[in-house]
Amino acid sequence: MHEIPFEEILQNLRELIAKKVLIQTPEGLKREAQALAEFLEKNGIEVIISGDINYGACDLADKEAKMLGCDVLIHLGHSYMQLNLEVPTIFVPAFAKVDVVKVLEKNLDEIKKLGKKIALVTTVQHIRDLERAKAFLEEKGFQVFIGEGDNRVSFSGQVLGCNFTTAKVGEEVDGILFIGAGYFHPIGVALATKKPTLAINPYSGDFAWMDKEVEKIVRKRWGMIARAYDAKKFGIIISTKKGQLRLGEAKRIMKLLKEHGREAQLIAMNYISPEALDGFDFDAYVVVACPRVPIDDAERWRKPVLTPPEVKLLLGLREGYEFDEILG
Ligand code: SF4
């Protein structure tokens, strides 16, 4: 269950004198998008809902909004990301209605294993509860730090699947406590900080330590690097999604590969999928876009697919595994 502030959105649209809007939504908020469209139409605003899949604020439909003659884009589910946009955009992060403190209380014995000094991070869904969580933990005797992060994140303590800068709090902490669902974010946090990381899922109330998960994923990634070892021709995939476009990094990777005797070609894609690459004759790929793409569903890729830090490992230019991050 998520809260969408209908009245506040309407107020913002009136201030922007919007007559026609495009609503963009992630999979999990499609019904809320529909309800919002109905509400806005009743209030005299023409609405189009984008049916395209959306995974983040890195992929805004501002160009489509302009093409469709919309004055404003309403982006549901994710917080503000600094990008050069073609229409005014209202970001509506979805805040979960779930009691975070209750699950912290339930898992207090496990949290104690992290040590006394801890950094606290979460995804945008639970960001409003972070200060309350901090106060609760401090009451229980912990020293709690919430990192500010860089410009890619909107809130202190917020992590994205491609940015873990808030987990590096600039203090020598004993461990990191992540509040949220899924493993991708806390694995990234554990790899980025090299600290014991405990994930507490506020929906199920369960906890999970990340060391085993990190081991599992890193082992798989080394397997992927090994498969690319003899690759001669590399396709370097860049994204045409504004918040994932990293042309400079892609060129640096291309240069590195060429300096090490490999061939490399840039490929631009909007939706990156293994199937779309089928007709090409490359031995391996490097995805210089969303860092989740090469890692999620890694088994679907028929050719080895690496991240930029993995290319450096392949070429022997660095030691120790690191997640790919997009810094702001
Ligand atoms: Fe999420 Fe990937 Fe976009 Fe980062 S680049 S915000 S991980 S979808």
Tab-separated table of C-alpha atoms and ligand atoms in Angstrom:
chain	number	residue	atom	x	y	z
A	1	MET	CA	0.000	0.000	0.000
A	2	HIS	CA	1.362	3.396	-0.975
A	3	GLU	CA	0.275	6.959	-0.380
A	4	ILE	CA	-0.253	9.173	-3.435
A	5	PRO	CA	-1.155	12.777	-2.491
A	6	PHE	CA	-3.864	13.475	-5.096
A	7	GLU	CA	-4.828	16.955	-3.790
A	8	GLU	CA	-1.224	18.109	-3.614
A	9	ILE	CA	-0.605	16.968	-7.204
A	10	LEU	CA	-3.720	18.828	-8.371
A	11	GLN	CA	-2.543	21.948	-6.554
A	12	ASN	CA	0.881	21.711	-8.246
A	13	LEU	CA	-0.748	21.251	-11.652
A	14	ARG	CA	-2.938	24.315	-11.092
A	15	GLU	CA	0.143	26.351	-10.226
A	16	LEU	CA	1.753	25.158	-13.458
A	17	ILE	CA	-1.501	25.988	-15.345
A	18	ALA	CA	-1.438	22.446	-16.766
A	19	LYS	CA	-4.298	21.406	-19.044
A	20	LYS	CA	-2.971	18.068	-20.226
A	21	VAL	CA	-0.574	15.700	-18.414
A	22	LEU	CA	1.225	12.421	-18.952
A	23	ILE	CA	1.412	10.037	-15.974
A	24	GLN	CA	4.367	7.673	-15.852
A	25	THR	CA	4.344	4.850	-13.341
A	26	PRO	CA	6.312	1.781	-12.252
A	27	GLU	CA	4.624	-1.603	-12.495
A	28	GLY	CA	3.522	-1.627	-8.852
A	29	LEU	CA	1.583	1.652	-9.038
A	30	LYS	CA	-0.488	1.129	-12.171
A	31	ARG	CA	-3.791	1.057	-10.262
A	32	GLU	CA	-2.838	4.202	-8.341
A	33	ALA	CA	-1.992	5.845	-11.697
A	34	GLN	CA	-5.434	4.911	-12.976
A	35	ALA	CA	-7.119	6.328	-9.854
A	36	LEU	CA	-5.054	9.516	-10.136
A	37	ALA	CA	-6.039	9.877	-13.814
A	38	GLU	CA	-9.709	9.541	-12.889
A	39	PHE	CA	-9.348	12.132	-10.123
A	40	LEU	CA	-7.538	14.634	-12.375
A	41	GLU	CA	-9.998	14.171	-15.253
A	42	LYS	CA	-12.853	14.906	-12.826
A	43	ASN	CA	-11.013	18.115	-11.990
A	44	GLY	CA	-10.791	19.220	-15.609
A	45	ILE	CA	-7.298	17.986	-16.540
A	46	GLU	CA	-6.827	15.770	-19.573
A	47	VAL	CA	-4.670	12.737	-18.765
A	48	ILE	CA	-2.681	10.173	-20.730
A	49	ILE	CA	-1.105	7.251	-18.839
A	50	SER	CA	2.183	5.889	-20.178
A	51	GLY	CA	1.929	2.102	-20.502
A	52	ASP	CA	5.685	1.640	-20.885
A	53	ILE	CA	7.624	-0.213	-18.207
A	54	ASN	CA	9.462	2.128	-15.852
A	55	TYR	CA	12.109	1.187	-13.299
A	56	GLY	CA	13.406	4.522	-12.077
A	57	ALA	CA	13.622	8.294	-12.230
A	58	CYS	CA	16.589	7.748	-14.550
A	59	ASP	CA	14.053	6.936	-17.274
A	60	LEU	CA	11.689	9.881	-17.537
A	61	ALA	CA	9.051	10.162	-20.274
A	62	ASP	CA	9.527	13.925	-20.677
A	63	LYS	CA	10.249	13.611	-24.419
A	64	GLU	CA	7.097	11.520	-24.895
A	65	ALA	CA	5.067	14.022	-22.826
A	66	LYS	CA	6.202	16.831	-25.121
A	67	MET	CA	5.467	14.770	-28.235
A	68	LEU	CA	1.952	14.071	-26.937
A	69	GLY	CA	1.329	17.762	-26.293
A	70	CYS	CA	1.289	17.421	-22.485
A	71	ASP	CA	2.236	20.460	-20.371
A	72	VAL	CA	3.518	18.406	-17.446
A	73	LEU	CA	4.858	14.924	-16.706
A	74	ILE	CA	3.806	13.281	-13.443
A	75	HIS	CA	6.368	10.668	-12.497
A	76	LEU	CA	5.080	8.233	-9.871
A	77	GLY	CA	7.104	6.055	-7.555
A	78	HIS	CA	10.551	7.659	-7.514
A	79	SER	CA	12.150	10.749	-6.063
A	80	TYR	CA	13.665	13.710	-7.891
A	81	MET	CA	16.669	13.166	-10.124
A	82	GLN	CA	18.605	16.086	-11.528
A	83	LEU	CA	18.212	15.847	-15.324
A	84	ASN	CA	17.747	18.218	-18.216
A	85	LEU	CA	14.028	17.760	-18.946
A	86	GLU	CA	11.807	18.902	-21.805
A	87	VAL	CA	8.627	19.543	-19.751
A	88	PRO	CA	8.042	20.471	-16.084
A	89	THR	CA	7.978	17.236	-14.109
A	90	ILE	CA	6.325	16.457	-10.800
A	91	PHE	CA	8.054	13.627	-8.946
A	92	VAL	CA	5.736	11.729	-6.630
A	93	PRO	CA	7.718	9.230	-4.558
A	94	ALA	CA	5.572	6.400	-3.238
A	95	PHE	CA	5.824	6.153	0.533
A	96	ALA	CA	4.919	2.770	1.976
A	97	LYS	CA	2.367	2.499	4.756
A	98	VAL	CA	4.214	0.054	6.940
A	99	ASP	CA	5.446	0.327	10.525
A	100	VAL	CA	9.224	0.255	10.309
A	101	VAL	CA	9.819	0.654	14.050
A	102	LYS	CA	7.751	-2.455	14.779
A	103	VAL	CA	10.059	-4.625	12.634
A	104	LEU	CA	13.154	-3.053	14.174
A	105	GLU	CA	11.810	-3.938	17.606
A	106	LYS	CA	11.130	-7.495	16.475
A	107	ASN	CA	14.702	-7.860	15.149
A	108	LEU	CA	16.516	-5.983	17.906
A	109	ASP	CA	18.662	-8.970	18.972
A	110	GLU	CA	19.879	-9.378	15.398
A	111	ILE	CA	20.588	-5.643	15.029
A	112	LYS	CA	22.704	-5.792	18.209
A	113	LYS	CA	25.063	-8.175	16.372
A	114	LEU	CA	26.004	-5.268	14.059
A	115	GLY	CA	27.692	-3.450	16.942
A	116	LYS	CA	27.007	-0.135	18.656
A	117	LYS	CA	27.869	2.295	15.851
A	118	ILE	CA	25.690	1.793	12.812
A	119	ALA	CA	24.815	3.549	9.568
A	120	LEU	CA	21.156	3.487	8.554
A	121	VAL	CA	20.007	3.370	4.913
A	122	THR	CA	16.781	2.684	3.064
A	123	THR	CA	14.961	3.097	-0.239
A	124	VAL	CA	12.664	6.050	-0.925
A	125	GLN	CA	9.550	4.047	0.120
A	126	HIS	CA	10.609	4.163	3.790
A	127	ILE	CA	12.584	7.403	3.833
A	128	ARG	CA	9.996	9.284	5.886
A	129	ASP	CA	10.401	6.707	8.687
A	130	LEU	CA	14.170	6.951	8.821
A	131	GLU	CA	14.376	9.612	11.540
A	132	ARG	CA	11.851	7.681	13.636
A	133	ALA	CA	13.904	4.514	13.153
A	134	LYS	CA	17.047	6.414	14.169
A	135	ALA	CA	15.366	7.787	17.324
A	136	PHE	CA	14.151	4.295	18.253
A	137	LEU	CA	17.618	2.767	17.799
A	138	GLU	CA	19.282	5.574	19.746
A	139	GLU	CA	16.856	4.979	22.589
A	140	LYS	CA	18.068	1.370	22.574
A	141	GLY	CA	21.676	2.531	22.974
A	142	PHE	CA	22.978	2.569	19.389
A	143	GLN	CA	24.946	5.403	17.827
A	144	VAL	CA	23.218	5.919	14.501
A	145	PHE	CA	24.555	7.745	11.412
A	146	ILE	CA	22.613	8.719	8.306
A	147	GLY	CA	24.787	9.654	5.313
A	148	GLU	CA	24.038	12.568	2.999
A	149	GLY	CA	25.093	10.981	-0.293
A	150	ASP	CA	25.729	12.769	-3.569
A	151	ASN	CA	23.453	14.672	-5.981
A	152	ARG	CA	21.910	11.550	-7.499
A	153	VAL	CA	19.903	10.871	-4.346
A	154	SER	CA	17.185	13.181	-3.016
A	155	PHE	CA	17.269	12.262	0.677
A	156	SER	CA	19.865	11.557	3.335
A	157	GLY	CA	20.038	7.821	3.917
A	158	GLN	CA	18.437	6.972	0.560
A	159	VAL	CA	20.057	4.305	-1.605
A	160	LEU	CA	19.321	3.545	-5.252
A	161	GLY	CA	20.214	0.336	-7.084
A	162	CYS	CA	23.007	2.358	-8.710
A	163	ASN	CA	24.091	4.627	-5.868
A	164	PHE	CA	25.175	3.701	-2.349
A	165	THR	CA	26.877	6.964	-1.426
A	166	THR	CA	24.664	7.523	1.645
A	167	ALA	CA	26.002	4.290	3.157
A	168	LYS	CA	29.475	5.828	3.335
A	169	VAL	CA	28.849	8.064	6.331
A	170	GLY	CA	32.404	9.300	6.865
A	171	GLU	CA	32.482	7.706	10.352
A	172	GLU	CA	34.050	4.417	11.314
A	173	VAL	CA	30.855	2.416	11.895
A	174	ASP	CA	30.609	-1.252	12.939
A	175	GLY	CA	27.957	-2.141	10.388
A	176	ILE	CA	25.136	-1.021	8.152
A	177	LEU	CA	21.432	-1.502	8.706
A	178	PHE	CA	19.328	-1.489	5.533
A	179	ILE	CA	15.548	-1.200	5.783
A	180	GLY	CA	13.689	-2.366	2.685
A	181	ALA	CA	12.683	-5.297	0.506
A	182	GLY	CA	14.908	-7.309	-1.840
A	183	TYR	CA	18.620	-8.051	-1.850
A	184	PHE	CA	20.003	-5.912	-4.676
A	185	HIS	CA	20.275	-2.694	-2.635
A	186	PRO	CA	21.780	-4.219	0.535
A	187	ILE	CA	24.239	-6.322	-1.491
A	188	GLY	CA	25.367	-3.086	-3.158
A	189	VAL	CA	25.633	-1.432	0.246
A	190	ALA	CA	27.737	-4.314	1.620
A	191	LEU	CA	30.059	-4.230	-1.396
A	192	ALA	CA	30.354	-0.440	-1.403
A	193	THR	CA	31.132	-0.177	2.327
A	194	LYS	CA	32.852	-3.551	2.941
A	195	LYS	CA	30.986	-3.577	6.261
A	196	PRO	CA	28.702	-6.216	7.807
A	197	THR	CA	25.262	-5.407	6.436
A	198	LEU	CA	21.936	-6.494	7.855
A	199	ALA	CA	18.756	-6.102	5.787
A	200	ILE	CA	15.405	-5.855	7.530
A	201	ASN	CA	12.350	-6.333	5.347
A	202	PRO	CA	9.557	-4.137	6.741
A	203	TYR	CA	6.848	-6.022	4.829
A	204	SER	CA	7.680	-9.575	5.896
A	205	GLY	CA	9.402	-8.634	9.164
A	206	ASP	CA	12.318	-10.925	8.198
A	207	PHE	CA	16.022	-10.166	8.379
A	208	ALA	CA	18.953	-11.317	6.226
A	209	TRP	CA	22.706	-10.896	6.572
A	210	MET	CA	24.342	-9.949	3.320
A	211	ASP	CA	27.667	-11.801	3.609
A	212	LYS	CA	26.329	-15.057	2.071
A	213	GLU	CA	24.433	-13.149	-0.633
A	214	VAL	CA	27.499	-11.075	-1.472
A	215	GLU	CA	29.602	-14.233	-1.710
A	216	LYS	CA	27.037	-15.848	-4.014
A	217	ILE	CA	26.732	-12.886	-6.363
A	218	VAL	CA	30.463	-12.154	-6.456
A	219	ARG	CA	31.174	-15.798	-7.301
A	220	LYS	CA	28.706	-15.606	-10.191
A	221	ARG	CA	30.217	-12.348	-11.421
A	222	TRP	CA	33.752	-13.817	-11.394
A	223	GLY	CA	32.327	-16.679	-13.478
A	224	MET	CA	31.008	-14.121	-15.958
A	225	ILE	CA	34.401	-12.366	-16.090
A	226	ALA	CA	36.119	-15.705	-16.716
A	227	ARG	CA	33.759	-16.399	-19.639
A	228	ALA	CA	34.786	-13.069	-21.195
A	229	TYR	CA	38.477	-13.764	-20.766
A	230	ASP	CA	39.178	-14.736	-24.398
A	231	ALA	CA	36.603	-12.400	-25.953
A	232	LYS	CA	38.031	-10.382	-28.854
A	233	LYS	CA	35.072	-8.227	-29.921
A	234	PHE	CA	33.177	-6.246	-27.274
A	235	GLY	CA	29.878	-4.453	-27.748
A	236	ILE	CA	29.711	-1.536	-25.320
A	237	ILE	CA	26.079	-0.782	-24.585
A	238	ILE	CA	25.060	2.732	-23.651
A	239	SER	CA	21.549	3.812	-22.771
A	240	THR	CA	19.437	6.494	-24.405
A	241	LYS	CA	17.567	6.913	-21.089
A	242	LYS	CA	18.687	10.317	-19.805
A	243	GLY	CA	19.569	9.218	-16.284
A	244	GLN	CA	21.517	6.190	-17.473
A	245	LEU	CA	23.534	7.805	-20.259
A	246	ARG	CA	27.239	7.544	-19.429
A	247	LEU	CA	28.946	8.274	-22.706
A	248	GLY	CA	32.213	9.449	-21.125
A	249	GLU	CA	32.543	6.240	-19.075
A	250	ALA	CA	31.699	4.123	-22.145
A	251	LYS	CA	34.445	5.835	-24.137
A	252	ARG	CA	36.934	5.287	-21.329
A	253	ILE	CA	36.073	1.565	-21.264
A	254	MET	CA	36.355	1.373	-25.059
A	255	LYS	CA	39.803	2.985	-24.922
A	256	LEU	CA	40.949	0.590	-22.184
A	257	LEU	CA	39.791	-2.454	-24.129
A	258	LYS	CA	41.507	-1.266	-27.301
A	259	GLU	CA	44.724	-0.516	-25.418
A	260	HIS	CA	44.624	-4.141	-24.271
A	261	GLY	CA	44.284	-5.557	-27.772
A	262	ARG	CA	40.509	-6.041	-27.904
A	263	GLU	CA	38.027	-4.605	-30.391
A	264	ALA	CA	35.171	-2.460	-29.107
A	265	GLN	CA	32.071	-0.860	-30.600
A	266	LEU	CA	29.499	1.425	-28.971
A	267	ILE	CA	25.850	0.328	-29.200
A	268	ALA	CA	23.038	2.663	-28.083
A	269	MET	CA	19.826	1.094	-26.788
A	270	ASN	CA	16.735	2.265	-24.982
A	271	TYR	CA	15.446	-1.002	-23.572
A	272	ILE	CA	18.451	-3.293	-23.119
A	273	SER	CA	17.586	-6.966	-23.521
A	274	PRO	CA	19.610	-10.036	-24.495
A	275	GLU	CA	17.137	-10.842	-27.304
A	276	ALA	CA	17.689	-7.468	-28.980
A	277	LEU	CA	21.407	-8.314	-29.329
A	278	ASP	CA	20.875	-11.694	-30.977
A	279	GLY	CA	21.819	-10.685	-34.536
A	280	PHE	CA	25.163	-9.095	-33.584
A	281	ASP	CA	28.506	-10.823	-33.833
A	282	PHE	CA	30.161	-9.743	-30.567
A	283	ASP	CA	31.938	-12.125	-28.188
A	284	ALA	CA	30.969	-10.185	-25.053
A	285	TYR	CA	29.188	-7.036	-23.919
A	286	VAL	CA	29.795	-4.287	-21.402
A	287	VAL	CA	26.710	-2.505	-20.112
A	288	VAL	CA	27.506	1.125	-19.297
A	289	ALA	CA	23.934	1.988	-18.293
A	290	CYS	CA	21.845	0.808	-15.336
A	291	PRO	CA	24.177	-1.395	-13.244
A	292	ARG	CA	21.317	-3.784	-12.516
A	293	VAL	CA	20.937	-4.817	-16.167
A	294	PRO	CA	23.963	-7.151	-16.424
A	295	ILE	CA	23.381	-8.598	-12.944
A	296	ASP	CA	19.626	-9.161	-12.714
A	297	ASP	CA	18.683	-12.195	-14.814
A	298	ALA	CA	22.344	-12.784	-15.674
A	299	GLU	CA	21.457	-16.293	-16.890
A	300	ARG	CA	19.308	-14.845	-19.707
A	301	TRP	CA	22.395	-13.451	-21.430
A	302	ARG	CA	23.786	-15.780	-24.086
A	303	LYS	CA	27.124	-13.928	-24.251
A	304	PRO	CA	29.160	-12.742	-21.265
A	305	VAL	CA	27.996	-9.337	-20.109
A	306	LEU	CA	30.110	-7.181	-17.806
A	307	THR	CA	29.908	-3.923	-15.884
A	308	PRO	CA	32.678	-1.259	-16.228
A	309	PRO	CA	34.456	-2.229	-12.950
A	310	GLU	CA	34.361	-5.878	-14.113
A	311	VAL	CA	36.210	-4.894	-17.319
A	312	LYS	CA	38.987	-3.493	-15.140
A	313	LEU	CA	39.133	-6.813	-13.269
A	314	LEU	CA	39.214	-8.699	-16.583
A	315	LEU	CA	42.143	-6.602	-17.786
A	316	GLY	CA	43.962	-6.982	-14.472
A	317	LEU	CA	43.707	-3.238	-13.747
A	318	ARG	CA	42.121	-3.601	-10.322
A	319	GLU	CA	41.763	-6.123	-7.557
A	320	GLY	CA	38.706	-6.842	-5.468
A	321	TYR	CA	35.140	-6.914	-6.691
A	322	GLU	CA	33.047	-3.742	-6.725
A	323	PHE	CA	29.499	-3.005	-7.805
A	324	ASP	CA	29.025	-0.544	-10.617
A	325	GLU	CA	27.659	2.805	-9.384
A	326	ILE	CA	26.370	5.918	-11.118
A	327	LEU	CA	27.550	8.900	-9.120
A	328	GLY	CA	25.943	12.327	-9.173
B	1	SF4	FE1	17.339	2.316	-10.626
B	1	SF4	FE2	18.959	1.485	-12.586
B	1	SF4	FE3	17.787	3.824	-12.777
B	1	SF4	FE4	19.703	3.475	-10.983
B	1	SF4	S1	19.945	3.410	-13.212
B	1	SF4	S2	17.758	4.528	-10.657
B	1	SF4	S3	19.331	1.336	-10.401
B	1	SF4	S4	16.739	1.823	-12.748
